Short mmCIF file of C-alpha atoms in Angstrom, two decimals:
data_model
loop_
_atom_site.label_atom_id
_atom_site.label_comp_id
_atom_site.label_asym_id
_atom_site.label_seq_id
_atom_site.Cartn_x
_atom_site.Cartn_y
_atom_site.Cartn_z
CA MET V 1 0.00 0.00 0.00
CA ASP V 2 1.85 3.03 -1.25
CA ARG V 3 -0.70 5.71 -0.37
CA GLU V 4 -1.87 7.03 2.96
CA PRO V 5 -5.31 5.71 3.97
CA CYS V 6 -8.37 7.93 3.52
CA ILE V 7 -9.34 7.27 7.11
CA SER V 8 -7.45 5.90 10.09
CA VAL V 9 -9.20 4.99 13.32
CA ARG V 10 -7.57 3.71 16.48
CA LEU V 11 -9.89 1.96 18.89
CA PHE V 12 -9.83 -0.24 21.94
CA SER V 13 -10.92 -3.87 21.88
CA ASP V 14 -14.24 -3.05 23.54
CA PRO V 15 -17.33 -4.82 22.14
CA LYS V 16 -19.36 -1.69 22.90
CA LEU V 17 -17.51 0.03 20.04
CA LEU V 18 -18.76 -2.47 17.45
CA SER V 19 -22.05 -0.65 16.91
CA PRO V 20 -20.54 2.83 16.24
CA ILE V 21 -17.91 1.28 13.95
CA ARG V 22 -20.67 -0.48 11.98
CA ALA V 23 -22.49 2.84 11.62
CA PHE V 24 -19.26 4.51 10.48
CA VAL V 25 -18.52 1.79 7.87
CA ASP V 26 -22.12 1.93 6.65
CA GLY V 27 -21.98 5.71 6.21
CA LEU V 28 -18.63 5.63 4.44
CA SER V 29 -19.63 2.85 2.07
CA LYS V 30 -22.90 4.65 1.31
CA SER V 31 -20.98 7.77 0.29
CA ILE V 32 -18.93 5.67 -2.11
CA GLY V 33 -21.94 4.11 -3.80
CA PHE V 34 -22.39 0.66 -2.27
CA SER V 35 -25.97 -0.59 -2.26
CA GLU V 36 -27.87 -1.09 0.99
CA LYS V 37 -27.30 -4.85 0.82
CA SER V 38 -23.56 -4.47 0.12
CA ARG V 39 -23.26 -1.94 2.94
CA GLY V 40 -24.89 -4.37 5.33
CA LEU V 41 -22.51 -7.14 4.30
CA LEU V 42 -19.48 -4.85 4.52
CA SER V 43 -20.46 -3.69 8.02
CA LEU V 44 -21.07 -7.30 9.00
CA ALA V 45 -17.63 -8.39 7.76
CA VAL V 46 -15.86 -5.57 9.64
CA ASP V 47 -17.90 -6.37 12.76
CA GLU V 48 -16.92 -10.05 12.52
CA ALA V 49 -13.26 -9.15 11.97
CA LEU V 50 -13.22 -6.85 15.02
CA ALA V 51 -15.10 -9.40 17.12
CA ASN V 52 -12.48 -12.05 16.21
CA VAL V 53 -9.67 -9.71 17.28
CA ILE V 54 -11.44 -8.96 20.58
CA ARG V 55 -12.32 -12.62 21.25
CA HIS V 56 -9.21 -14.45 20.03
CA GLY V 57 -6.48 -11.81 19.76
CA TYR V 58 -7.14 -10.08 23.06
CA SER V 59 -9.08 -12.85 24.89
CA GLU V 60 -11.94 -10.36 25.46
CA ARG V 61 -9.73 -7.78 27.17
CA THR V 62 -11.18 -4.35 26.48
CA ASP V 63 -7.90 -2.39 26.51
CA GLY V 64 -6.18 -3.88 23.46
CA LEU V 65 -5.38 -1.57 20.55
CA ILE V 66 -6.85 -2.02 17.09
CA TRP V 67 -6.07 0.12 14.05
CA LEU V 68 -8.62 0.40 11.26
CA ASN V 69 -7.25 1.95 8.05
CA ILE V 70 -9.40 2.46 4.97
CA TRP V 71 -8.40 3.22 1.39
CA ARG V 72 -10.67 4.01 -1.50
CA LEU V 73 -9.79 1.95 -4.57
CA HIS V 74 -10.08 3.02 -8.21
CA GLU V 75 -10.34 0.87 -11.30
CA PRO V 76 -11.77 -1.33 -10.05
CA ALA V 77 -13.64 0.87 -7.60
CA GLY V 78 -14.14 -0.18 -4.01
CA LEU V 79 -12.66 -0.12 -0.53
CA ARG V 80 -9.62 -1.68 1.07
CA ILE V 81 -9.86 -2.03 4.84
CA VAL V 82 -6.89 -3.07 6.93
CA LEU V 83 -7.26 -4.04 10.58
CA GLU V 84 -4.15 -4.43 12.71
CA ASP V 85 -3.79 -5.43 16.33
CA LEU V 86 -1.14 -6.31 18.89
CA GLY V 87 -2.96 -9.36 20.23
CA ARG V 88 -2.10 -13.04 20.00
CA SER V 89 -0.63 -14.04 16.65
CA VAL V 90 -1.82 -17.16 14.90
CA ASP V 91 -0.60 -18.96 11.83
CA PRO V 92 -2.82 -17.57 9.04
CA THR V 93 -3.11 -21.03 7.48
CA LEU V 94 -5.01 -22.11 10.60
CA ILE V 95 -7.68 -19.42 10.11
CA LYS V 96 -10.47 -21.22 8.32
CA GLY V 97 -14.22 -20.96 8.12
CA ARG V 98 -15.78 -24.08 9.52
CA ASN V 99 -17.71 -26.71 7.63
CA LEU V 100 -21.27 -25.37 7.57
CA ALA V 101 -22.69 -28.89 7.43
CA ASP V 102 -21.57 -29.17 11.04
CA VAL V 103 -24.40 -27.19 12.63
CA ARG V 104 -23.14 -25.78 15.89
CA PRO V 105 -22.74 -22.36 17.45
CA GLY V 106 -19.48 -20.48 16.86
CA GLY V 107 -16.85 -20.39 14.14
CA LEU V 108 -19.05 -18.55 11.66
CA GLY V 109 -17.18 -15.23 11.63
CA VAL V 110 -14.37 -16.28 9.29
CA HIS V 111 -16.86 -17.88 6.93
CA ILE V 112 -18.93 -14.67 6.85
CA ILE V 113 -15.84 -12.54 6.13
CA LYS V 114 -14.68 -14.79 3.29
CA GLU V 115 -18.15 -15.05 1.83
CA THR V 116 -18.97 -11.33 1.90
CA MET V 117 -15.67 -9.73 0.86
CA THR V 118 -14.06 -9.74 -2.57
CA GLU V 119 -10.71 -10.51 -0.90
CA SER V 120 -9.63 -11.30 2.64
CA LYS V 121 -6.09 -12.00 3.79
CA TRP V 122 -4.74 -12.64 7.28
CA GLU V 123 -1.05 -12.09 8.07
CA MET V 124 1.11 -12.05 11.16
CA ARG V 125 2.39 -8.51 11.81
CA PRO V 126 6.18 -8.27 11.97
CA GLY V 127 5.95 -6.40 15.29
CA GLY V 128 3.44 -8.85 16.79
CA GLY V 129 -0.31 -9.25 16.45
CA MET V 130 -2.24 -9.76 13.23
CA ARG V 131 -3.11 -7.84 10.09
CA LEU V 132 -6.30 -8.51 8.15
CA THR V 133 -6.75 -6.95 4.72
CA LEU V 134 -10.29 -6.82 3.36
CA VAL V 135 -11.25 -5.67 -0.13
CA LYS V 136 -14.78 -5.04 -1.31
CA LEU V 137 -15.30 -3.93 -4.91
CA LEU V 138 -18.35 -2.11 -6.17
CA ALA V 139 -20.66 -4.22 -8.30
CA PRO V 140 -21.11 -2.93 -11.88
CA GLU V 141 -24.56 -1.52 -11.07
CA GLU V 142 -23.15 0.27 -8.00
CA ARG V 143 -20.42 2.05 -9.98
CA GLU V 144 -23.00 4.46 -11.41
CA ASN V 145 -23.47 5.86 -7.88
CA SER V 146 -19.75 6.17 -7.25
CA SER V 147 -18.64 9.75 -6.47
CA PRO V 148 -15.49 11.05 -8.23
CA THR V 149 -15.16 13.89 -5.70
CA GLN V 150 -14.60 11.37 -2.92
CA SER V 151 -12.01 9.69 -5.08
CA GLU V 152 -9.92 12.87 -5.34
CA ASN V 153 -10.07 13.41 -1.59
CA CYS V 154 -8.56 10.02 -1.04
CA THR V 155 -5.60 10.46 -3.37
CA PRO V 156 -2.85 12.62 -1.87
CA MET B 1 -25.81 4.97 16.32
CA THR B 2 -25.97 2.47 19.14
CA ARG B 3 -29.20 0.54 19.48
CA GLU B 4 -29.34 -0.81 23.02
CA LEU B 5 -30.68 -4.33 23.28
CA THR B 6 -33.96 -4.95 25.04
CA VAL B 7 -35.48 -8.39 25.66
CA ASP B 8 -39.22 -8.74 26.29
CA LEU B 9 -40.97 -11.97 27.17
CA THR B 10 -44.71 -12.53 26.70
CA SER B 11 -47.01 -15.47 26.14
CA VAL B 12 -49.32 -16.02 23.16
CA ALA B 13 -51.73 -18.95 23.09
CA GLY B 14 -49.54 -20.98 25.41
CA ALA B 15 -46.32 -20.25 23.55
CA ALA B 16 -43.48 -18.28 25.09
CA VAL B 17 -42.66 -15.29 22.90
CA LEU B 18 -39.20 -13.75 23.23
CA ARG B 19 -38.84 -10.38 21.58
CA PRO B 20 -35.33 -8.97 21.49
CA GLY B 21 -35.04 -5.41 20.21
CA GLY B 22 -31.96 -3.58 18.96
CA ASP B 23 -28.72 -4.95 17.57
CA ILE B 24 -27.53 -8.42 18.55
CA ASP B 25 -23.76 -8.51 18.40
CA MET B 26 -20.91 -9.77 20.55
CA SER B 27 -21.67 -7.21 23.25
CA CYS B 28 -25.27 -8.24 23.85
CA ALA B 29 -25.75 -11.78 22.50
CA PRO B 30 -25.10 -13.14 26.03
CA ALA B 31 -28.26 -11.35 27.28
CA VAL B 32 -30.34 -13.10 24.61
CA ARG B 33 -28.66 -16.43 25.38
CA LYS B 34 -29.52 -16.00 29.07
CA ALA B 35 -33.13 -15.13 28.28
CA VAL B 36 -33.47 -18.21 26.03
CA ALA B 37 -31.94 -20.46 28.70
CA ASN B 38 -34.40 -19.13 31.30
CA ILE B 39 -37.35 -19.88 29.03
CA MET B 40 -36.08 -23.37 28.21
CA ARG B 41 -36.01 -24.18 31.92
CA ASP B 42 -39.80 -23.66 32.01
CA ARG B 43 -40.19 -26.17 29.15
CA PRO B 44 -42.90 -24.42 27.12
CA GLU B 45 -44.32 -26.45 24.24
CA ARG B 46 -43.37 -23.72 21.82
CA LEU B 47 -40.84 -20.89 21.85
CA ILE B 48 -41.39 -18.08 19.38
CA ILE B 49 -38.49 -15.68 18.89
CA ASP B 50 -39.81 -12.48 17.35
CA LEU B 51 -36.93 -10.79 15.52
CA SER B 52 -38.97 -7.97 13.95
CA ALA B 53 -37.26 -5.38 16.16
CA VAL B 54 -33.74 -6.69 15.49
CA ALA B 55 -32.16 -4.54 12.81
CA TYR B 56 -28.75 -6.19 12.98
CA MET B 57 -27.35 -9.57 13.95
CA ASP B 58 -23.80 -10.89 13.65
CA SER B 59 -22.42 -14.40 14.10
CA SER B 60 -22.72 -14.09 17.90
CA GLY B 61 -26.48 -13.68 17.50
CA ILE B 62 -26.67 -16.49 14.96
CA ALA B 63 -24.69 -18.76 17.28
CA THR B 64 -27.16 -17.92 20.06
CA LEU B 65 -30.07 -18.99 17.84
CA VAL B 66 -28.28 -22.19 16.78
CA GLU B 67 -27.73 -22.97 20.45
CA ALA B 68 -31.42 -22.27 21.12
CA LEU B 69 -32.37 -24.60 18.27
CA GLN B 70 -30.21 -27.39 19.66
CA GLN B 71 -31.63 -26.92 23.17
CA SER B 72 -35.17 -26.88 21.84
CA MET B 73 -34.61 -30.14 19.95
CA ARG B 74 -33.17 -31.80 23.06
CA ASN B 75 -36.11 -30.59 25.16
CA LYS B 76 -38.76 -31.27 22.48
CA ILE B 77 -39.73 -27.61 22.31
CA LYS B 78 -40.87 -26.23 18.98
CA LEU B 79 -38.74 -23.21 18.09
CA VAL B 80 -40.12 -20.74 15.55
CA LEU B 81 -38.53 -17.52 14.29
CA VAL B 82 -40.80 -14.71 13.20
CA GLY B 83 -40.31 -11.24 11.70
CA VAL B 84 -36.83 -11.86 10.33
CA THR B 85 -35.54 -8.54 8.93
CA PRO B 86 -33.61 -8.38 5.62
CA GLN B 87 -30.20 -7.92 7.29
CA VAL B 88 -30.76 -10.84 9.62
CA HIS B 89 -32.03 -12.97 6.74
CA SER B 90 -28.84 -12.16 4.78
CA ALA B 91 -26.74 -13.35 7.72
CA PHE B 92 -28.72 -16.62 7.81
CA GLU B 93 -28.29 -17.05 4.07
CA ILE B 94 -24.52 -16.50 4.18
CA THR B 95 -24.16 -19.09 6.91
CA LYS B 96 -26.53 -21.45 5.05
CA LEU B 97 -28.70 -21.85 8.13
CA VAL B 98 -32.03 -20.70 6.67
CA SER B 99 -33.27 -24.24 6.16
CA MET B 100 -32.38 -25.28 9.72
CA PHE B 101 -34.98 -22.98 11.27
CA THR B 102 -38.73 -22.70 11.03
CA ILE B 103 -39.11 -19.09 9.86
CA VAL B 104 -42.54 -17.52 9.41
CA ALA B 105 -43.85 -14.03 8.69
CA THR B 106 -46.32 -13.32 11.50
CA LEU B 107 -46.96 -14.23 15.11
CA LYS B 108 -50.20 -15.88 14.05
CA ASP B 109 -48.28 -18.10 11.63
CA ALA B 110 -45.76 -18.85 14.39
CA SER B 111 -48.50 -20.20 16.64
CA ASN B 112 -49.52 -22.67 13.96
CA ALA B 113 -46.16 -23.58 12.38
#
C-alpha cells in the first residue's frame, strides 16, 4: 500500500464500540456508492473481523489496541480495509471458516468474512499481532453511484 | 448509532414469545442467550423468537439462535422464528442456516407452524 489511507481509526478492543464502527462503515460505504445490501454485508464483515480480534487476539480484554485503516480503490472501484492489532498471533493457514454442514454455534465469523468480501487475507504482523486486509469492490450496477469527488479526496 | 438491546418476554396462546429489540452482536448476544436459557427451563411447548425489532445480527447472534435450536430439539420444544428482517435474513443465508430454522412471517403463523 503506497498511499496514505483515507481514514485511520484507532480503537480499543471493547465490544461496545462495534455498533458505532458499523455505523461509520455503513456511512462511508454509502458515500462511495455501495448498495444497501452491500453496505450491510461490509459492516457485518468488519464487525466479525473486530469481534475475532477482541475474542481471540485479546481474549476479550477491552484495553487492546486495534487500528482500522481504509483506502478508496479506483479501477476497479471499491474499498480496502486493513485491521491491525497487537494481540495473539496465529498462523494464518489455521484461520479457516468451519464446515457449515456441522451445525453448531461459533466459528461462523471467518466464513462470513470470506463469503462477503471480494478478498480477505490474514497475516502475522512483523511487530506482533495480526493484520487482516479486506477488499470489497463495487458491483457494476453500483459504480454508477460512485462519487469522483470522494475519489480525489482520497488520493494525496 | 448504538441501538441498546432490550429483551421482552410474553405469552401467546400458550407459547413463550421472546422479543429482542436492537442490535444483537458480541456485546449483547449473552443477554439473549440467558433469556433463552431461562425460558427453556420452564419447558414451554413452543418458543417463538420475534426478531422484527432486530435490525442487525452478527455471528454471535446467529450462534445464540443455533444454540437455542439445539436446546429446543433436546427438550422437544418447537422453536419458531418470526419477523426476520432483511439484514438478519442475509446473515442466515450466508451461513446457510435458513433451512435449519422454522421461519414464518407473522406471530399468528408462528402459533400454527
